[in-house]
Backbone as ProteinMPNN parsed JSONL, in Angstrom:
{"seq_chain_A": "MKSRLIVVQIKGHWTLQTDMAYLSDLGETMHAMRGNTWAVLVDMRGWVVPKSVSSSPLKSAVNLDRRNQKLECWVVDSPSQGDALLPYFTESGIVPRCFSDGYEAYGCLQNAGYIDKTESICEINWLARYLATS", "coords_chain_A": {"N_chain_A": [[90.261, 132.988, 92.543], [90.375, 130.232, 92.72], [92.381, 129.297, 91.09], [94.611, 129.431, 92.614], [94.589, 127.413, 94.385], [95.153, 124.073, 95.036], [93.266, 121.247, 94.929], [92.88, 118.128, 96.334], [91.848, 114.752, 96.435], [92.477, 111.859, 98.039], [92.305, 108.368, 98.369], [91.622, 105.005, 99.522], [93.506, 101.882, 99.259], [96.861, 102.186, 98.744], [99.415, 101.554, 96.304], [102.885, 101.264, 95.372], [103.022, 102.044, 92.712], [100.65, 103.527, 92.384], [101.199, 105.604, 94.143], [103.529, 106.802, 93.03], [102.53, 107.669, 90.56], [100.647, 109.532, 91.444], [102.36, 111.4, 92.716], [103.776, 112.313, 90.503], [101.725, 113.558, 88.98], [100.946, 115.5, 90.868], [103.312, 116.989, 91.069], [103.423, 118.097, 88.476], [101.135, 119.707, 88.537], [101.804, 121.471, 90.609], [103.958, 122.715, 89.38], [102.643, 124.155, 87.413], [101.686, 126.248, 88.878], [103.629, 128.113, 89.071], [105.115, 131.246, 89.761], [103.01, 132.281, 91.22], [101.586, 132.593, 94.508], [100.349, 129.864, 96.408], [98.095, 127.296, 97.679], [97.384, 124.072, 99.192], [94.793, 121.736, 99.459], [93.934, 118.81, 100.937], [91.995, 115.945, 101.003], [92.287, 113.263, 102.845], [90.911, 111.25, 103.998], [90.125, 107.875, 104.571], [92.316, 106.935, 103.254], [94.911, 104.671, 102.754], [98.161, 103.798, 103.298], [100.601, 101.516, 102.927], [103.511, 100.737, 104.927], [105.626, 99.805, 103.378], [105.278, 101.187, 101.027], [105.292, 103.918, 101.796], [107.877, 104.165, 102.778], [109.544, 103.583, 100.704], [112.61, 103.369, 98.867], [112.582, 104.493, 96.342], [111.087, 106.761, 96.531], [112.717, 108.585, 97.744], [114.043, 110.159, 95.952], [112.195, 111.946, 95.102], [111.283, 115.255, 94.695], [109.392, 117.849, 95.339], [108.534, 121.007, 94.093], [107.99, 123.447, 96.202], [108.269, 126.147, 96.502], [106.632, 128.505, 96.238], [104.458, 127.78, 97.656], [102.231, 128.351, 100.285], [100.528, 127.305, 102.22], [99.139, 124.281, 103.529], [96.447, 122.171, 103.913], [95.022, 119.441, 105.55], [92.398, 117.093, 105.535], [91.603, 114.698, 107.72], [91.361, 111.258, 108.931], [92.484, 110.598, 111.345], [94.676, 112.268, 113.685], [97.338, 111.497, 113.158], [97.426, 110.57, 110.597], [98.708, 111.529, 108.187], [101.395, 111.475, 108.83], [103.596, 110.092, 107.669], [104.18, 111.606, 105.497], [105.35, 113.939, 106.35], [108.267, 114.235, 106.351], [108.722, 115.15, 103.753], [108.178, 117.785, 103.8], [110.072, 119.148, 105.176], [112.162, 120.845, 104.146], [110.632, 122.831, 103.039], [109.5, 124.553, 104.837], [106.882, 124.554, 105.467], [104.247, 123.514, 107.513], [101.944, 121.109, 107.468], [98.483, 121.605, 108.136], [96.205, 119.887, 110.105], [92.87, 118.728, 109.976], [89.858, 117.465, 111.273], [87.443, 118.073, 110.469], [85.761, 119.18, 107.669], [84.685, 121.746, 107.357], [86.29, 123.333, 108.985], [88.79, 123.206, 107.678], [88.103, 124.43, 105.26], [87.446, 126.977, 106.259], [89.95, 127.803, 107.247], [91.463, 127.999, 104.866], [89.953, 129.898, 103.548], [90.187, 132.11, 105.288], [92.896, 132.58, 104.942], [92.934, 133.548, 102.418], [92.816, 131.929, 100.15], [90.519, 130.853, 99.274], [87.959, 132.523, 97.914], [85.898, 134.888, 99.583], [83.373, 135.086, 98.537], [83.008, 132.762, 97.222], [81.241, 129.787, 97.013], [80.86, 126.933, 99.146], [80.06, 124.801, 97.65], [81.418, 124.989, 95.294], [83.751, 123.672, 95.587], [84.129, 120.611, 94.969], [84.611, 117.983, 96.382], [84.521, 118.774, 99.023], [81.981, 119.808, 99.245], [80.476, 117.453, 98.895], [81.285, 116.053, 101.167], [80.38, 117.711, 103.253], [77.682, 117.565, 102.825], [77.079, 115.023, 103.662], [77.835, 114.818, 106.282]], "CA_chain_A": [[91.001, 132.408, 93.639], [90.521, 128.797, 92.562], [93.643, 128.98, 90.417], [95.683, 129.446, 93.617], [94.317, 126.33, 95.314], [95.159, 122.713, 94.508], [92.368, 120.418, 95.728], [93.206, 116.726, 96.081], [91.184, 113.738, 97.25], [93.163, 110.579, 97.918], [91.63, 107.373, 99.196], [91.858, 103.618, 99.17], [94.775, 101.226, 99.575], [97.802, 102.589, 97.714], [100.595, 100.774, 95.95], [103.979, 102.141, 94.955], [102.663, 102.59, 91.397], [99.647, 104.566, 92.621], [101.874, 106.711, 94.81], [104.43, 107.483, 92.095], [101.682, 108.362, 89.583], [100.107, 110.697, 92.144], [103.431, 112.383, 92.905], [104.057, 112.893, 89.189], [100.624, 114.492, 88.682], [101.027, 116.621, 91.803], [104.461, 117.802, 90.651], [103.029, 118.87, 87.283], [100.169, 120.724, 88.968], [102.565, 122.478, 91.351], [104.758, 123.462, 88.395], [101.732, 125.08, 86.73], [101.43, 127.369, 89.78], [104.812, 128.976, 89.121], [104.885, 132.683, 89.716], [101.921, 132.662, 92.121], [101.521, 131.881, 95.79], [99.263, 128.906, 96.318], [97.856, 126.414, 98.82], [96.89, 122.741, 98.856], [93.767, 121.165, 100.314], [93.93, 117.367, 100.698], [91.095, 115.082, 101.759], [92.937, 111.951, 102.868], [90.111, 110.294, 104.764], [89.988, 106.607, 103.865], [93.56, 106.677, 102.526], [95.754, 103.703, 103.445], [99.464, 103.662, 102.648], [101.455, 100.578, 103.649], [104.859, 101.207, 105.237], [106.497, 99.472, 102.241], [105.115, 102.253, 100.033], [105.717, 105.216, 102.338], [109.324, 104.194, 103.039], [110.26, 103.072, 99.528], [113.766, 104.169, 98.451], [112.265, 105.202, 95.101], [110.508, 108.062, 96.868], [113.731, 109.497, 98.273], [114.458, 111.057, 94.876], [111.093, 112.857, 94.791], [111.453, 116.591, 95.244], [108.337, 118.721, 94.827], [108.872, 122.428, 94.202], [106.999, 124.119, 97.04], [108.766, 127.503, 96.763], [105.573, 129.508, 96.373], [103.35, 127.259, 98.454], [102.146, 129.033, 101.576], [99.667, 126.628, 103.176], [98.605, 122.966, 103.169], [95.441, 121.712, 104.871], [94.618, 118.052, 105.377], [91.235, 116.584, 106.243], [92.125, 113.375, 108.075], [90.607, 110.369, 109.815], [93.136, 110.669, 112.66], [95.732, 113.288, 113.659], [98.626, 110.984, 112.674], [97.241, 109.928, 109.295], [99.678, 111.952, 107.177], [102.741, 111.59, 109.404], [104.625, 109.573, 106.761], [104.466, 112.642, 104.501], [106.001, 115.101, 106.967], [109.651, 114.467, 105.91], [108.747, 115.845, 102.461], [107.911, 119.197, 104.047], [111.154, 119.675, 106.003], [112.86, 121.97, 103.511], [109.69, 123.83, 102.531], [109.085, 125.481, 105.879], [105.435, 124.427, 105.634], [103.767, 122.45, 108.397], [100.54, 120.901, 107.113], [97.496, 121.741, 109.214], [95.269, 118.771, 110.063], [91.508, 118.991, 110.415], [88.941, 116.332, 111.186], [86.196, 118.667, 109.994], [85.947, 119.904, 106.41], [84.35, 123.162, 107.54], [87.462, 124.009, 109.557], [89.785, 123.335, 106.613], [87.555, 125.444, 104.369], [87.598, 128.271, 106.938], [91.376, 128.133, 107.29], [91.858, 128.429, 103.517], [89.242, 131.141, 103.259], [90.822, 133.167, 106.082], [94.219, 132.846, 104.381], [92.765, 134.174, 101.111], [92.911, 130.982, 99.037], [89.151, 130.659, 98.82], [87.318, 133.827, 97.932], [84.78, 134.984, 100.534], [82.109, 134.957, 97.812], [82.963, 131.429, 96.636], [80.456, 128.896, 97.861], [81.461, 125.648, 99.465], [79.673, 123.877, 96.587], [82.366, 125.1, 94.197], [84.847, 122.746, 95.864], [83.298, 119.415, 94.878], [84.724, 116.965, 97.426], [84.122, 119.358, 100.297], [80.527, 119.889, 99.216], [79.97, 116.096, 99.128], [81.552, 115.73, 102.571], [79.511, 118.49, 104.134], [76.307, 117.106, 102.617], [76.874, 113.734, 104.316], [78.276, 114.811, 107.683]], "C_chain_A": [[91.268, 130.923, 93.414], [91.855, 128.424, 91.931], [94.816, 128.967, 91.392], [95.518, 128.322, 94.637], [94.324, 125.001, 94.572], [94.3, 121.884, 95.453], [92.583, 118.965, 95.328], [92.363, 115.842, 96.992], [91.9, 112.429, 96.98], [92.49, 109.591, 98.854], [92.0, 105.979, 98.726], [93.241, 103.133, 99.575], [95.764, 101.503, 98.439], [98.93, 101.6, 97.546], [101.694, 101.762, 95.583], [103.666, 102.784, 93.604], [101.645, 103.722, 91.536], [100.317, 105.814, 93.186], [102.753, 107.49, 93.838], [103.635, 108.244, 91.026], [101.098, 109.633, 90.189], [101.17, 111.788, 92.289], [103.8, 113.061, 91.582], [102.995, 113.924, 88.816], [100.68, 115.714, 89.581], [102.174, 117.553, 91.434], [104.134, 118.666, 89.447], [102.067, 119.994, 87.655], [100.875, 121.836, 89.727], [103.39, 123.342, 90.397], [103.89, 124.503, 87.667], [101.424, 126.313, 87.582], [102.574, 128.384, 89.796], [104.443, 130.459, 88.988], [103.779, 133.178, 90.638], [102.12, 131.992, 93.474], [100.297, 130.982, 95.72], [99.207, 128.044, 97.573], [97.334, 125.076, 98.308], [95.881, 122.314, 99.915], [93.67, 119.684, 99.967], [92.911, 116.688, 101.609], [91.719, 113.698, 101.713], [92.18, 110.945, 103.727], [89.918, 109.026, 103.936], [91.22, 106.206, 103.075], [94.437, 105.757, 103.361], [97.034, 103.531, 102.644], [100.324, 102.703, 103.471], [102.856, 101.149, 103.86], [105.816, 100.927, 104.074], [106.416, 100.524, 101.136], [105.667, 103.565, 100.573], [107.219, 105.297, 102.56], [110.149, 103.683, 101.858], [111.442, 103.968, 99.163], [113.521, 104.944, 97.158], [111.733, 106.6, 95.382], [111.545, 109.057, 97.36], [114.204, 110.503, 97.223], [113.383, 112.083, 94.53], [111.323, 114.191, 95.488], [110.414, 117.503, 94.602], [108.708, 120.174, 95.098], [107.753, 123.163, 94.938], [107.385, 125.575, 97.321], [107.677, 128.524, 97.02], [104.366, 129.0, 97.131], [103.386, 127.901, 99.827], [101.379, 128.258, 102.632], [99.276, 125.267, 102.629], [97.673, 122.521, 104.288], [95.032, 120.294, 104.52], [93.355, 117.784, 106.157], [91.529, 115.105, 106.456], [91.142, 112.574, 108.93], [91.156, 110.417, 111.235], [94.281, 111.671, 112.569], [97.067, 112.804, 113.097], [98.557, 110.424, 111.253], [98.307, 110.3, 108.268], [101.114, 112.017, 107.656], [103.857, 111.103, 108.478], [105.022, 110.605, 105.7], [105.293, 113.798, 105.051], [107.464, 115.294, 106.551], [109.751, 115.223, 104.583], [108.475, 117.34, 102.593], [109.067, 119.887, 104.774], [111.796, 120.91, 105.407], [111.928, 123.094, 103.081], [109.338, 124.892, 103.565], [107.592, 125.45, 106.137], [105.15, 123.281, 106.589], [102.298, 122.266, 108.056], [99.637, 121.002, 108.343], [96.457, 120.647, 109.041], [93.921, 119.164, 110.648], [90.698, 117.711, 110.305], [87.6, 116.784, 110.606], [86.47, 119.494, 108.739], [85.644, 121.381, 106.512], [85.55, 123.942, 108.076], [88.552, 124.213, 108.511], [89.366, 124.432, 105.635], [87.765, 126.841, 104.97], [89.04, 128.726, 106.988], [91.844, 128.678, 105.937], [91.181, 129.738, 103.13], [89.88, 132.311, 104.01], [92.2, 133.537, 105.542], [94.14, 133.447, 102.977], [92.858, 133.239, 99.928], [91.555, 130.505, 98.552], [88.475, 132.008, 98.993], [86.106, 133.806, 98.863], [83.427, 134.811, 99.836], [81.953, 133.57, 97.187], [82.186, 130.495, 97.555], [81.204, 127.591, 98.077], [81.161, 124.642, 98.354], [80.633, 123.933, 95.4], [83.607, 124.233, 94.416], [84.187, 121.383, 96.041], [83.415, 118.436, 96.038], [84.258, 117.505, 98.764], [82.596, 119.466, 100.368], [79.917, 118.52, 99.484], [80.124, 115.72, 100.596], [80.558, 116.441, 103.489], [78.051, 118.051, 103.993], [76.037, 115.804, 103.369], [77.249, 113.735, 105.783], [77.243, 115.41, 108.611]], "O_chain_A": [[92.287, 130.406, 93.872], [92.399, 127.354, 92.207], [95.91, 128.533, 91.029], [96.229, 128.286, 95.641], [93.592, 124.821, 93.598], [94.578, 121.824, 96.651], [92.485, 118.607, 94.155], [92.184, 116.143, 98.172], [91.933, 111.944, 95.849], [92.147, 109.926, 99.988], [92.611, 105.8, 97.672], [94.035, 103.873, 100.155], [95.529, 101.098, 97.3], [99.344, 100.914, 98.481], [101.449, 102.965, 95.495], [104.008, 103.945, 93.378], [101.769, 104.756, 90.879], [100.036, 106.934, 92.76], [102.719, 108.72, 93.829], [104.026, 109.343, 90.632], [101.055, 110.679, 89.541], [100.906, 112.959, 92.017], [104.102, 114.254, 91.558], [103.321, 115.031, 88.388], [100.487, 116.838, 89.119], [102.023, 118.774, 91.481], [104.519, 119.834, 89.395], [102.179, 121.107, 87.14], [100.583, 123.013, 89.517], [103.505, 124.553, 90.586], [104.359, 125.596, 87.349], [100.949, 127.319, 87.057], [102.482, 129.409, 90.472], [103.576, 130.841, 88.203], [103.629, 134.387, 90.818], [102.754, 130.941, 93.565], [99.319, 131.307, 95.046], [100.114, 128.051, 98.404], [96.902, 124.953, 97.162], [96.093, 122.508, 101.112], [93.358, 119.335, 98.829], [92.958, 116.837, 102.83], [91.691, 113.031, 100.678], [92.728, 109.921, 104.133], [89.589, 109.091, 102.752], [91.18, 105.244, 102.308], [94.682, 106.026, 104.537], [97.003, 103.167, 101.469], [100.731, 103.035, 104.585], [103.329, 101.954, 103.058], [106.718, 101.722, 103.812], [107.378, 100.725, 100.395], [106.426, 104.249, 99.886], [107.784, 106.39, 102.535], [111.333, 103.384, 102.014], [111.307, 105.192, 99.148], [114.186, 105.949, 96.906], [111.904, 107.513, 94.574], [111.277, 110.259, 97.391], [114.707, 111.573, 97.566], [113.635, 112.997, 93.744], [111.53, 114.252, 96.7], [110.554, 117.882, 93.439], [109.14, 120.523, 96.196], [106.705, 123.461, 94.364], [106.884, 126.172, 98.273], [107.798, 129.333, 97.94], [103.36, 129.7, 97.244], [104.44, 127.986, 100.457], [101.549, 128.515, 103.824], [99.1, 125.101, 101.422], [98.054, 122.496, 105.458], [94.736, 119.977, 103.368], [93.237, 118.193, 107.312], [91.685, 114.35, 105.497], [90.233, 113.121, 109.555], [90.409, 110.295, 112.205], [94.808, 111.901, 111.481], [97.853, 113.614, 112.606], [99.537, 109.863, 110.764], [98.766, 109.422, 107.537], [101.972, 112.56, 106.959], [104.958, 111.654, 108.504], [106.079, 110.486, 105.08], [105.877, 114.559, 104.279], [107.883, 116.442, 106.405], [110.765, 115.87, 104.321], [108.534, 118.075, 101.607], [109.031, 121.103, 104.964], [111.957, 121.918, 106.094], [112.388, 124.198, 102.788], [108.927, 125.998, 103.214], [107.085, 126.234, 106.939], [105.744, 122.208, 106.484], [101.485, 123.152, 108.319], [99.984, 120.546, 109.433], [95.889, 120.491, 107.961], [93.842, 119.841, 111.673], [90.844, 116.96, 109.341], [86.737, 115.963, 110.296], [87.308, 120.395, 108.749], [86.272, 122.192, 105.831], [85.793, 125.077, 107.666], [89.172, 125.275, 108.462], [90.183, 125.262, 105.235], [88.202, 127.764, 104.283], [89.326, 129.907, 106.794], [92.535, 129.694, 105.875], [91.778, 130.581, 102.461], [90.089, 133.379, 103.435], [92.626, 134.684, 105.671], [95.166, 133.818, 102.407], [92.969, 133.704, 98.794], [91.459, 129.828, 97.529], [88.432, 132.559, 100.092], [85.376, 132.815, 98.918], [82.446, 134.432, 100.474], [80.883, 133.239, 96.677], [82.46, 130.432, 98.753], [82.065, 127.206, 97.286], [81.943, 123.715, 98.143], [80.656, 123.011, 94.584], [84.425, 124.086, 93.507], [83.74, 121.041, 97.135], [82.396, 118.086, 96.633], [83.663, 116.775, 99.557], [81.998, 119.244, 101.421], [78.939, 118.421, 100.225], [79.219, 115.144, 101.199], [79.974, 115.831, 104.385], [77.276, 118.157, 104.944], [74.885, 115.508, 103.685], [77.006, 112.746, 106.474], [77.465, 115.477, 109.82]]}, "name": "protein", "num_of_chains": 1, "seq": "MKSRLIVVQIKGHWTLQTDMAYLSDLGETMHAMRGNTWAVLVDMRGWVVPKSVSSSPLKSAVNLDRRNQKLECWVVDSPSQGDALLPYFTESGIVPRCFSDGYEAYGCLQNAGYIDKTESICEINWLARYLATS"}
């Protein structure tokens, strides 16, 4: 099941260079999923993106292929944390689901079949660290 789940942890104060590098890596990872349905789990707690980065005209040309993506779950500090990303989901038909609790995100992905019922939470490194400290 792990091959159908992209797990991302983003944090810190981002620059346009950081953002573009991330989008490039994410695009390559999404491309590797071709032919399969897949989901994304993003831990964005502690992530700070200045408006100058989120609204940069350079990002308007970014188009991630989400054709086979079925679900995206975000673990956030606040419900509006990822709002600047929502325009990139308009054409995909996906509405990211926000969670303040890692257990809830894990459960959502497990119920949707992107984490095997026999897979332990410890097999998803960032989530295991989060749950150990919360």
